[in-house]
């Protein structure tokens, strides 16, 4: 059995930096994280074990310092937090700031804002929190039900698959041929790289293991993407979810992971697979460097 690791996988720099900021701050003072930093139970348990609290609303915060997650927040939500006299640490990812600025410019230029994303996701709540009038779409029926406007300004939640985003923008143009549609691509580069690498991986594998939290949106997107190219895709939260019956001796097995999955969990899955007598490779376009799993540790 051969195991291939996706060229790009696992935790992105935005989430990693936010976690490091939280851990460093918690060494000095009590800290509350506002909202869901990651949808990964292992990471959340680690943060809680360092005494870090996680709350959903500013009113629930009981520490002097509160951290906004990598997914960002609206100015209104930040204002509510500051009004309570709290010290606000911003861990908003720079690429989420780019999305906020793109949206603000669309509105300033007179376009009706349409966000492609999940309405209840913390990033989308942050994007829409300061807007009086906007729409959030995720499917063709959402697009077809939009009221007609003369100008639509479209952008996306940073973790949406770019193919879906382009498809919905195209549909919007088809449903509203009289309207001016301006699209700004705000899907972040790490998401594009992981999605692209997942397609490459799934196309050459008999089985793909996608590692990530059960409620992680971008992990589910990776599962969906891989399933379009490989018939046997399993979503696991860690090595303990793996099942020997999924693998046969001649299989090529691919590993990928969502942007909130820590390296230690990816390594534990790789080690578990190594016990099944494997060779281990990293997927790249040009070369497949073969390493034994023990040399990777
Ligand atoms: S998924 Fe993209 S935008 Fe979100 S934190 Fe990671 S790098 Fe930043």
PDB file of C-alpha atoms and ligand atoms in Angstrom:
ATOM      1  CA  UNK A   1       0.000   0.000   0.000  1.00  0.00           C
ATOM      2  CA  UNK A   2       1.275   3.459  -0.880  1.00  0.00           C
ATOM      3  CA  UNK A   3       0.361   6.604   1.095  1.00  0.00           C
ATOM      4  CA  UNK A   4       0.470  10.024  -0.564  1.00  0.00           C
ATOM      5  CA  UNK A   5       0.203  13.270   1.348  1.00  0.00           C
ATOM      6  CA  UNK A   6      -1.431  16.228  -0.434  1.00  0.00           C
ATOM      7  CA  UNK A   7       1.017  18.926  -1.507  1.00  0.00           C
ATOM      8  CA  UNK A   8      -0.915  21.483   0.581  1.00  0.00           C
ATOM      9  CA  UNK A   9      -2.857  20.383   3.642  1.00  0.00           C
ATOM     10  CA  UNK A  10      -3.665  21.196   7.233  1.00  0.00           C
ATOM     11  CA  UNK A  11      -3.542  24.319   9.318  1.00  0.00           C
ATOM     12  CA  UNK A  12      -3.276  27.652   7.486  1.00  0.00           C
ATOM     13  CA  UNK A  13      -1.078  30.524   8.689  1.00  0.00           C
ATOM     14  CA  UNK A  14      -4.107  32.587   9.789  1.00  0.00           C
ATOM     15  CA  UNK A  15      -5.392  29.985  12.233  1.00  0.00           C
ATOM     16  CA  UNK A  16      -1.881  29.043  13.376  1.00  0.00           C
ATOM     17  CA  UNK A  17      -0.993  32.683  14.175  1.00  0.00           C
ATOM     18  CA  UNK A  18      -4.268  33.168  16.073  1.00  0.00           C
ATOM     19  CA  UNK A  19      -3.675  30.047  18.185  1.00  0.00           C
ATOM     20  CA  UNK A  20      -0.115  31.144  18.971  1.00  0.00           C
ATOM     21  CA  UNK A  21      -1.333  34.613  19.968  1.00  0.00           C
ATOM     22  CA  UNK A  22      -3.934  33.047  22.283  1.00  0.00           C
ATOM     23  CA  UNK A  23      -1.400  30.700  23.901  1.00  0.00           C
ATOM     24  CA  UNK A  24       1.193  33.467  24.391  1.00  0.00           C
ATOM     25  CA  UNK A  25      -1.386  35.861  25.862  1.00  0.00           C
ATOM     26  CA  UNK A  26      -2.778  33.220  28.209  1.00  0.00           C
ATOM     27  CA  UNK A  27       0.684  32.824  29.762  1.00  0.00           C
ATOM     28  CA  UNK A  28       0.469  36.458  30.952  1.00  0.00           C
ATOM     29  CA  UNK A  29      -3.216  37.051  31.704  1.00  0.00           C
ATOM     30  CA  UNK A  30      -6.671  35.420  31.688  1.00  0.00           C
ATOM     31  CA  UNK A  31      -8.081  35.345  28.157  1.00  0.00           C
ATOM     32  CA  UNK A  32     -11.426  34.757  26.481  1.00  0.00           C
ATOM     33  CA  UNK A  33     -11.712  33.935  22.782  1.00  0.00           C
ATOM     34  CA  UNK A  34     -14.848  35.392  21.237  1.00  0.00           C
ATOM     35  CA  UNK A  35     -16.462  32.947  18.808  1.00  0.00           C
ATOM     36  CA  UNK A  36     -15.196  29.778  17.175  1.00  0.00           C
ATOM     37  CA  UNK A  37     -11.465  30.033  16.532  1.00  0.00           C
ATOM     38  CA  UNK A  38     -11.388  26.546  15.008  1.00  0.00           C
ATOM     39  CA  UNK A  39     -13.836  23.707  14.560  1.00  0.00           C
ATOM     40  CA  UNK A  40     -11.424  21.169  15.928  1.00  0.00           C
ATOM     41  CA  UNK A  41     -12.019  19.541  19.306  1.00  0.00           C
ATOM     42  CA  UNK A  42      -8.356  18.675  19.891  1.00  0.00           C
ATOM     43  CA  UNK A  43      -7.278  22.291  19.466  1.00  0.00           C
ATOM     44  CA  UNK A  44     -10.178  23.596  21.561  1.00  0.00           C
ATOM     45  CA  UNK A  45      -9.356  21.115  24.365  1.00  0.00           C
ATOM     46  CA  UNK A  46      -5.710  22.274  24.282  1.00  0.00           C
ATOM     47  CA  UNK A  47      -6.782  25.931  24.558  1.00  0.00           C
ATOM     48  CA  UNK A  48      -9.163  25.173  27.444  1.00  0.00           C
ATOM     49  CA  UNK A  49      -6.462  23.172  29.221  1.00  0.00           C
ATOM     50  CA  UNK A  50      -4.369  26.413  29.295  1.00  0.00           C
ATOM     51  CA  UNK A  51      -7.247  28.183  31.065  1.00  0.00           C
ATOM     52  CA  UNK A  52      -8.511  29.993  27.939  1.00  0.00           C
ATOM     53  CA  UNK A  53     -12.267  30.556  27.894  1.00  0.00           C
ATOM     54  CA  UNK A  54     -14.338  30.461  24.725  1.00  0.00           C
ATOM     55  CA  UNK A  55     -17.587  32.471  24.559  1.00  0.00           C
ATOM     56  CA  UNK A  56     -19.944  33.406  21.743  1.00  0.00           C
ATOM     57  CA  UNK A  57     -21.189  36.848  22.922  1.00  0.00           C
ATOM     58  CA  UNK A  58     -19.326  39.883  24.340  1.00  0.00           C
ATOM     59  CA  UNK A  59     -21.827  39.931  27.257  1.00  0.00           C
ATOM     60  CA  UNK A  60     -20.555  36.498  28.369  1.00  0.00           C
ATOM     61  CA  UNK A  61     -16.901  37.591  28.693  1.00  0.00           C
ATOM     62  CA  UNK A  62     -15.585  37.555  32.288  1.00  0.00           C
ATOM     63  CA  UNK A  63     -11.908  38.377  31.616  1.00  0.00           C
ATOM     64  CA  UNK A  64     -10.374  41.799  30.925  1.00  0.00           C
ATOM     65  CA  UNK A  65      -8.861  40.679  27.648  1.00  0.00           C
ATOM     66  CA  UNK A  66     -10.791  39.180  24.786  1.00  0.00           C
ATOM     67  CA  UNK A  67      -9.480  37.886  21.465  1.00  0.00           C
ATOM     68  CA  UNK A  68     -11.281  38.175  18.133  1.00  0.00           C
ATOM     69  CA  UNK A  69     -10.609  35.071  16.042  1.00  0.00           C
ATOM     70  CA  UNK A  70      -8.846  34.728  12.673  1.00  0.00           C
ATOM     71  CA  UNK A  71     -12.303  34.874  11.056  1.00  0.00           C
ATOM     72  CA  UNK A  72     -12.713  38.523  12.069  1.00  0.00           C
ATOM     73  CA  UNK A  73     -15.649  40.496  13.430  1.00  0.00           C
ATOM     74  CA  UNK A  74     -17.817  43.438  12.409  1.00  0.00           C
ATOM     75  CA  UNK A  75     -17.037  46.947  13.654  1.00  0.00           C
ATOM     76  CA  UNK A  76     -20.379  46.812  15.488  1.00  0.00           C
ATOM     77  CA  UNK A  77     -19.377  43.654  17.388  1.00  0.00           C
ATOM     78  CA  UNK A  78     -15.931  45.115  18.169  1.00  0.00           C
ATOM     79  CA  UNK A  79     -17.618  48.308  19.404  1.00  0.00           C
ATOM     80  CA  UNK A  80     -19.952  46.346  21.707  1.00  0.00           C
ATOM     81  CA  UNK A  81     -16.914  44.590  23.139  1.00  0.00           C
ATOM     82  CA  UNK A  82     -14.915  47.792  23.663  1.00  0.00           C
ATOM     83  CA  UNK A  83     -17.939  49.503  25.246  1.00  0.00           C
ATOM     84  CA  UNK A  84     -17.690  46.964  28.031  1.00  0.00           C
ATOM     85  CA  UNK A  85     -14.181  48.297  28.750  1.00  0.00           C
ATOM     86  CA  UNK A  86     -12.512  45.121  27.530  1.00  0.00           C
ATOM     87  CA  UNK A  87      -9.037  44.988  26.041  1.00  0.00           C
ATOM     88  CA  UNK A  88      -9.573  43.612  22.508  1.00  0.00           C
ATOM     89  CA  UNK A  89      -6.852  41.545  20.834  1.00  0.00           C
ATOM     90  CA  UNK A  90      -7.411  41.225  17.118  1.00  0.00           C
ATOM     91  CA  UNK A  91      -6.238  37.963  15.559  1.00  0.00           C
ATOM     92  CA  UNK A  92      -8.157  38.593  12.346  1.00  0.00           C
ATOM     93  CA  UNK A  93      -6.335  36.965   9.422  1.00  0.00           C
ATOM     94  CA  UNK A  94      -4.921  39.526   6.953  1.00  0.00           C
ATOM     95  CA  UNK A  95      -6.805  37.736   4.164  1.00  0.00           C
ATOM     96  CA  UNK A  96     -10.084  38.222   6.034  1.00  0.00           C
ATOM     97  CA  UNK A  97      -9.217  41.928   6.269  1.00  0.00           C
ATOM     98  CA  UNK A  98      -8.804  41.869   2.474  1.00  0.00           C
ATOM     99  CA  UNK A  99     -12.339  40.440   2.181  1.00  0.00           C
ATOM    100  CA  UNK A 100     -13.732  43.147   4.514  1.00  0.00           C
ATOM    101  CA  UNK A 101     -12.060  45.878   2.448  1.00  0.00           C
ATOM    102  CA  UNK A 102     -13.358  44.376  -0.825  1.00  0.00           C
ATOM    103  CA  UNK A 103     -16.894  44.327   0.547  1.00  0.00           C
ATOM    104  CA  UNK A 104     -16.666  47.903   1.843  1.00  0.00           C
ATOM    105  CA  UNK A 105     -15.476  49.088  -1.583  1.00  0.00           C
ATOM    106  CA  UNK A 106     -18.323  47.307  -3.387  1.00  0.00           C
ATOM    107  CA  UNK A 107     -20.829  49.033  -1.105  1.00  0.00           C
ATOM    108  CA  UNK A 108     -19.072  52.420  -1.428  1.00  0.00           C
ATOM    109  CA  UNK A 109     -19.177  52.053  -5.231  1.00  0.00           C
ATOM    110  CA  UNK A 110     -22.951  51.597  -5.120  1.00  0.00           C
ATOM    111  CA  UNK A 111     -23.260  47.825  -5.607  1.00  0.00           C
ATOM    112  CA  UNK A 112     -25.776  45.712  -3.682  1.00  0.00           C
ATOM    113  CA  UNK A 113     -23.570  43.295  -1.703  1.00  0.00           C
ATOM    114  CA  UNK A 114     -23.967  39.555  -2.276  1.00  0.00           C
ATOM    115  CA  UNK A 115     -21.760  37.266  -0.203  1.00  0.00           C
ATOM    116  CA  UNK A 116     -21.209  33.690  -1.325  1.00  0.00           C
ATOM    117  CA  UNK A 117     -20.904  31.724   1.881  1.00  0.00           C
ATOM    118  CA  UNK A 118     -22.636  30.178   4.885  1.00  0.00           C
ATOM    119  CA  UNK A 119     -24.998  32.629   6.556  1.00  0.00           C
ATOM    120  CA  UNK A 120     -24.262  31.443  10.107  1.00  0.00           C
ATOM    121  CA  UNK A 121     -20.472  31.163   9.735  1.00  0.00           C
ATOM    122  CA  UNK A 122     -18.535  33.480  12.066  1.00  0.00           C
ATOM    123  CA  UNK A 123     -16.659  35.050   9.133  1.00  0.00           C
ATOM    124  CA  UNK A 124     -19.893  35.816   7.249  1.00  0.00           C
ATOM    125  CA  UNK A 125     -21.447  37.247  10.414  1.00  0.00           C
ATOM    126  CA  UNK A 126     -18.391  39.485  10.713  1.00  0.00           C
ATOM    127  CA  UNK A 127     -18.659  40.570   7.079  1.00  0.00           C
ATOM    128  CA  UNK A 128     -22.366  41.351   7.231  1.00  0.00           C
ATOM    129  CA  UNK A 129     -22.562  42.740  10.775  1.00  0.00           C
ATOM    130  CA  UNK A 130     -22.170  46.379   9.672  1.00  0.00           C
ATOM    131  CA  UNK A 131     -24.394  46.197   6.585  1.00  0.00           C
ATOM    132  CA  UNK A 132     -27.991  47.398   6.449  1.00  0.00           C
ATOM    133  CA  UNK A 133     -28.902  45.521   3.268  1.00  0.00           C
ATOM    134  CA  UNK A 134     -27.181  42.474   1.791  1.00  0.00           C
ATOM    135  CA  UNK A 135     -27.758  38.900   0.608  1.00  0.00           C
ATOM    136  CA  UNK A 136     -25.915  35.665   1.366  1.00  0.00           C
ATOM    137  CA  UNK A 137     -26.128  32.874  -1.213  1.00  0.00           C
ATOM    138  CA  UNK A 138     -24.789  29.332  -1.380  1.00  0.00           C
ATOM    139  CA  UNK A 139     -26.882  27.588  -4.037  1.00  0.00           C
ATOM    140  CA  UNK A 140     -28.554  28.150  -7.377  1.00  0.00           C
ATOM    141  CA  UNK A 141     -31.956  28.526  -5.711  1.00  0.00           C
ATOM    142  CA  UNK A 142     -30.534  31.230  -3.434  1.00  0.00           C
ATOM    143  CA  UNK A 143     -29.357  33.084  -6.540  1.00  0.00           C
ATOM    144  CA  UNK A 144     -32.608  32.634  -8.450  1.00  0.00           C
ATOM    145  CA  UNK A 145     -34.600  33.977  -5.471  1.00  0.00           C
ATOM    146  CA  UNK A 146     -32.631  37.223  -5.228  1.00  0.00           C
ATOM    147  CA  UNK A 147     -34.688  40.356  -5.872  1.00  0.00           C
ATOM    148  CA  UNK A 148     -33.541  42.104  -9.060  1.00  0.00           C
ATOM    149  CA  UNK A 149     -31.027  44.953  -8.601  1.00  0.00           C
ATOM    150  CA  UNK A 150     -29.350  47.204 -11.097  1.00  0.00           C
ATOM    151  CA  UNK A 151     -25.881  46.504  -9.623  1.00  0.00           C
ATOM    152  CA  UNK A 152     -24.710  43.407  -7.756  1.00  0.00           C
ATOM    153  CA  UNK A 153     -21.339  43.412  -5.972  1.00  0.00           C
ATOM    154  CA  UNK A 154     -20.297  39.810  -5.317  1.00  0.00           C
ATOM    155  CA  UNK A 155     -17.549  38.443  -3.085  1.00  0.00           C
ATOM    156  CA  UNK A 156     -17.044  35.219  -1.149  1.00  0.00           C
ATOM    157  CA  UNK A 157     -16.314  33.842   2.286  1.00  0.00           C
ATOM    158  CA  UNK A 158     -12.560  33.139   2.163  1.00  0.00           C
ATOM    159  CA  UNK A 159     -12.964  29.365   2.565  1.00  0.00           C
ATOM    160  CA  UNK A 160     -15.484  28.694  -0.207  1.00  0.00           C
ATOM    161  CA  UNK A 161     -14.352  26.425  -3.084  1.00  0.00           C
ATOM    162  CA  UNK A 162     -13.450  28.741  -5.955  1.00  0.00           C
ATOM    163  CA  UNK A 163     -15.245  26.541  -8.553  1.00  0.00           C
ATOM    164  CA  UNK A 164     -18.543  26.940  -6.706  1.00  0.00           C
ATOM    165  CA  UNK A 165     -17.973  30.672  -6.353  1.00  0.00           C
ATOM    166  CA  UNK A 166     -17.322  31.106 -10.092  1.00  0.00           C
ATOM    167  CA  UNK A 167     -20.360  28.948 -10.919  1.00  0.00           C
ATOM    168  CA  UNK A 168     -22.658  31.076  -8.720  1.00  0.00           C
ATOM    169  CA  UNK A 169     -21.297  34.312 -10.170  1.00  0.00           C
ATOM    170  CA  UNK A 170     -21.973  32.949 -13.675  1.00  0.00           C
ATOM    171  CA  UNK A 171     -25.532  31.964 -12.628  1.00  0.00           C
ATOM    172  CA  UNK A 172     -26.129  35.420 -11.196  1.00  0.00           C
ATOM    173  CA  UNK A 173     -25.107  36.941 -14.526  1.00  0.00           C
ATOM    174  CA  UNK A 174     -27.469  34.559 -16.358  1.00  0.00           C
ATOM    175  CA  UNK A 175     -30.447  35.190 -14.028  1.00  0.00           C
ATOM    176  CA  UNK A 176     -29.963  38.962 -14.132  1.00  0.00           C
ATOM    177  CA  UNK A 177     -28.697  39.816 -17.631  1.00  0.00           C
ATOM    178  CA  UNK A 178     -29.806  43.448 -17.241  1.00  0.00           C
ATOM    179  CA  UNK A 179     -27.793  43.986 -14.072  1.00  0.00           C
ATOM    180  CA  UNK A 180     -24.198  45.078 -13.742  1.00  0.00           C
ATOM    181  CA  UNK A 181     -22.342  42.361 -11.805  1.00  0.00           C
ATOM    182  CA  UNK A 182     -18.953  43.129 -10.269  1.00  0.00           C
ATOM    183  CA  UNK A 183     -17.150  40.132  -8.746  1.00  0.00           C
ATOM    184  CA  UNK A 184     -14.159  40.349  -6.410  1.00  0.00           C
ATOM    185  CA  UNK A 185     -12.383  37.040  -5.747  1.00  0.00           C
ATOM    186  CA  UNK A 186     -11.809  36.929  -1.969  1.00  0.00           C
ATOM    187  CA  UNK A 187     -11.273  33.173  -1.607  1.00  0.00           C
ATOM    188  CA  UNK A 188      -7.928  32.935   0.178  1.00  0.00           C
ATOM    189  CA  UNK A 189      -4.811  31.393  -1.345  1.00  0.00           C
ATOM    190  CA  UNK A 190      -4.401  28.643   1.315  1.00  0.00           C
ATOM    191  CA  UNK A 191      -7.987  27.489   0.623  1.00  0.00           C
ATOM    192  CA  UNK A 192      -7.365  27.442  -3.136  1.00  0.00           C
ATOM    193  CA  UNK A 193      -4.102  25.544  -2.665  1.00  0.00           C
ATOM    194  CA  UNK A 194      -5.749  22.920  -0.419  1.00  0.00           C
ATOM    195  CA  UNK A 195      -8.695  22.462  -2.765  1.00  0.00           C
ATOM    196  CA  UNK A 196      -6.446  22.197  -5.817  1.00  0.00           C
ATOM    197  CA  UNK A 197      -4.084  19.763  -4.069  1.00  0.00           C
ATOM    198  CA  UNK A 198      -7.076  17.676  -2.913  1.00  0.00           C
ATOM    199  CA  UNK A 199      -8.260  17.257  -6.522  1.00  0.00           C
ATOM    200  CA  UNK A 200      -4.763  16.210  -7.658  1.00  0.00           C
ATOM    201  CA  UNK A 201      -4.564  13.787  -4.750  1.00  0.00           C
ATOM    202  CA  UNK A 202      -8.008  12.232  -5.206  1.00  0.00           C
ATOM    203  CA  UNK A 203      -7.389  11.677  -8.913  1.00  0.00           C
ATOM    204  CA  UNK A 204      -4.454   9.360  -8.178  1.00  0.00           C
ATOM    205  CA  UNK A 205      -5.802   7.501  -5.128  1.00  0.00           C
ATOM    206  CA  UNK A 206      -8.048   4.495  -4.422  1.00  0.00           C
ATOM    207  CA  UNK A 207      -8.892   5.834  -0.959  1.00  0.00           C
ATOM    208  CA  UNK A 208      -8.659   9.359   0.466  1.00  0.00           C
ATOM    209  CA  UNK A 209      -8.589  10.178   4.168  1.00  0.00           C
ATOM    210  CA  UNK A 210      -9.690  13.737   4.965  1.00  0.00           C
ATOM    211  CA  UNK A 211      -8.690  14.761   8.485  1.00  0.00           C
ATOM    212  CA  UNK A 212     -10.590  17.501  10.312  1.00  0.00           C
ATOM    213  CA  UNK A 213     -13.223  18.394  12.885  1.00  0.00           C
ATOM    214  CA  UNK A 214     -16.725  16.994  12.440  1.00  0.00           C
ATOM    215  CA  UNK A 215     -18.117  20.546  12.203  1.00  0.00           C
ATOM    216  CA  UNK A 216     -15.285  22.056  10.165  1.00  0.00           C
ATOM    217  CA  UNK A 217     -16.776  23.654   7.072  1.00  0.00           C
ATOM    218  CA  UNK A 218     -13.615  23.621   4.971  1.00  0.00           C
ATOM    219  CA  UNK A 219     -12.943  19.962   5.907  1.00  0.00           C
ATOM    220  CA  UNK A 220     -16.407  19.039   4.655  1.00  0.00           C
ATOM    221  CA  UNK A 221     -15.697  20.973   1.460  1.00  0.00           C
ATOM    222  CA  UNK A 222     -12.520  18.906   1.004  1.00  0.00           C
ATOM    223  CA  UNK A 223     -14.562  15.711   1.487  1.00  0.00           C
ATOM    224  CA  UNK A 224     -17.008  16.875  -1.166  1.00  0.00           C
ATOM    225  CA  UNK A 225     -14.229  17.830  -3.590  1.00  0.00           C
ATOM    226  CA  UNK A 226     -12.365  14.531  -3.131  1.00  0.00           C
ATOM    227  CA  UNK A 227     -15.602  12.535  -3.532  1.00  0.00           C
ATOM    228  CA  UNK A 228     -16.002  13.930  -7.049  1.00  0.00           C
ATOM    229  CA  UNK A 229     -12.704  12.294  -8.061  1.00  0.00           C
ATOM    230  CA  UNK A 230     -12.383   9.215  -5.822  1.00  0.00           C
ATOM    231  CA  UNK A 231     -15.089   6.703  -4.842  1.00  0.00           C
ATOM    232  CA  UNK A 232     -13.740   5.896  -1.357  1.00  0.00           C
ATOM    233  CA  UNK A 233     -13.386   9.016   0.807  1.00  0.00           C
ATOM    234  CA  UNK A 234     -13.425   8.911   4.607  1.00  0.00           C
ATOM    235  CA  UNK A 235     -13.673  11.928   6.916  1.00  0.00           C
ATOM    236  CA  UNK A 236     -11.873  11.255  10.215  1.00  0.00           C
ATOM    237  CA  UNK A 237     -11.177  13.467  13.204  1.00  0.00           C
ATOM    238  CA  UNK A 238      -8.043  11.540  14.116  1.00  0.00           C
ATOM    239  CA  UNK A 239      -6.260   8.194  13.986  1.00  0.00           C
ATOM    240  CA  UNK A 240      -8.757   6.536  16.344  1.00  0.00           C
ATOM    241  CA  UNK A 241     -11.475   6.866  13.653  1.00  0.00           C
ATOM    242  CA  UNK A 242      -9.479   4.848  11.086  1.00  0.00           C
ATOM    243  CA  UNK A 243     -10.612   1.354  10.170  1.00  0.00           C
ATOM    244  CA  UNK A 244      -8.290  -1.323   8.681  1.00  0.00           C
ATOM    245  CA  UNK A 245     -11.123  -2.626   6.496  1.00  0.00           C
ATOM    246  CA  UNK A 246     -11.021   0.574   4.429  1.00  0.00           C
ATOM    247  CA  UNK A 247      -7.591  -0.336   3.042  1.00  0.00           C
ATOM    248  CA  UNK A 248      -6.343  -3.161   0.836  1.00  0.00           C
ATOM    249  CA  UNK A 249      -2.742  -4.139   0.100  1.00  0.00           C
ATOM    250  CA  UNK A 250      -2.582  -2.677  -3.402  1.00  0.00           C
ATOM    251  CA  UNK A 251      -4.325   0.584  -2.554  1.00  0.00           C
ATOM    252  CA  UNK A 252      -2.908   4.041  -3.047  1.00  0.00           C
ATOM    253  CA  UNK A 253      -4.120   6.054  -0.070  1.00  0.00           C
ATOM    254  CA  UNK A 254      -4.232   9.870  -0.002  1.00  0.00           C
ATOM    255  CA  UNK A 255      -4.140  12.100   3.073  1.00  0.00           C
ATOM    256  CA  UNK A 256      -5.406  15.647   3.210  1.00  0.00           C
ATOM    257  CA  UNK A 257      -6.639  17.865   6.065  1.00  0.00           C
ATOM    258  CA  UNK A 258      -8.673  20.997   6.734  1.00  0.00           C
ATOM    259  CA  UNK A 259      -7.235  24.392   7.651  1.00  0.00           C
ATOM    260  CA  UNK A 260      -7.887  23.887  11.377  1.00  0.00           C
ATOM    261  CA  UNK A 261      -6.255  20.441  11.636  1.00  0.00           C
ATOM    262  CA  UNK A 262      -2.985  20.520  13.619  1.00  0.00           C
ATOM    263  CA  UNK A 263       0.131  18.766  12.284  1.00  0.00           C
ATOM    264  CA  UNK A 264       0.225  16.425  15.262  1.00  0.00           C
ATOM    265  CA  UNK A 265      -3.096  14.842  14.198  1.00  0.00           C
ATOM    266  CA  UNK A 266      -1.960  14.507  10.570  1.00  0.00           C
ATOM    267  CA  UNK A 267       1.214  12.821  11.815  1.00  0.00           C
ATOM    268  CA  UNK A 268      -0.755  10.419  14.019  1.00  0.00           C
ATOM    269  CA  UNK A 269      -2.881   9.354  11.018  1.00  0.00           C
ATOM    270  CA  UNK A 270       0.278   8.912   8.911  1.00  0.00           C
ATOM    271  CA  UNK A 271       1.850   6.790  11.650  1.00  0.00           C
ATOM    272  CA  UNK A 272      -1.263   4.636  11.950  1.00  0.00           C
ATOM    273  CA  UNK A 273      -1.189   4.013   8.188  1.00  0.00           C
ATOM    274  CA  UNK A 274       2.555   3.299   8.300  1.00  0.00           C
ATOM    275  CA  UNK A 275       1.791   0.317  10.538  1.00  0.00           C
ATOM    276  CA  UNK A 276      -0.092  -1.207   7.601  1.00  0.00           C
ATOM    277  CA  UNK A 277       3.217  -1.610   5.703  1.00  0.00           C
ATOM    278  CA  UNK A 278       3.260   1.456   3.479  1.00  0.00           C
ATOM    279  CA  UNK A 279       5.592   3.639   1.465  1.00  0.00           C
ATOM    280  CA  UNK A 280       5.012   7.355   1.991  1.00  0.00           C
ATOM    281  CA  UNK A 281       5.156  10.037  -0.709  1.00  0.00           C
ATOM    282  CA  UNK A 282       4.332  13.713  -1.029  1.00  0.00           C
ATOM    283  CA  UNK A 283       2.178  14.697  -4.000  1.00  0.00           C
ATOM    284  CA  UNK A 284       3.829  17.252  -6.259  1.00  0.00           C
ATOM    285  CA  UNK A 285       3.338  18.006  -9.930  1.00  0.00           C
ATOM    286  CA  UNK A 286       6.902  17.212 -10.952  1.00  0.00           C
ATOM    287  CA  UNK A 287       8.352  14.597  -8.647  1.00  0.00           C
ATOM    288  CA  UNK A 288       7.175  12.083  -6.104  1.00  0.00           C
ATOM    289  CA  UNK A 289       9.806  11.953  -3.447  1.00  0.00           C
ATOM    290  CA  UNK A 290       9.513   8.625  -1.659  1.00  0.00           C
ATOM    291  CA  UNK A 291      10.338   8.626   2.030  1.00  0.00           C
ATOM    292  CA  UNK A 292       9.745   6.058   4.704  1.00  0.00           C
ATOM    293  CA  UNK A 293       7.420   7.345   7.386  1.00  0.00           C
ATOM    294  CA  UNK A 294      10.123   6.879  10.022  1.00  0.00           C
ATOM    295  CA  UNK A 295      12.394   9.314   8.138  1.00  0.00           C
ATOM    296  CA  UNK A 296       9.615  11.910   8.123  1.00  0.00           C
ATOM    297  CA  UNK A 297       9.277  11.940  11.918  1.00  0.00           C
TER     298      UNK A 297
HETATM  299  S1  LIG B   1      -8.625  30.014   5.838  1.00  0.00           S
HETATM  300 FE1  LIG B   1      -7.606  31.673   4.705  1.00  0.00          FE
HETATM  301  S2  LIG B   1      -8.586  33.558   5.395  1.00  0.00           S
HETATM  302 FE2  LIG B   1      -9.162  31.958   6.864  1.00  0.00          FE
HETATM  303  S3  LIG B   1      -7.619  32.124   8.469  1.00  0.00           S
HETATM  304 FE3  LIG B   1      -6.834  30.620   7.007  1.00  0.00          FE
HETATM  305  S4  LIG B   1      -5.546  31.801   5.578  1.00  0.00           S
HETATM  306 FE4  LIG B   1      -6.818  33.241   6.694  1.00  0.00          FE
END
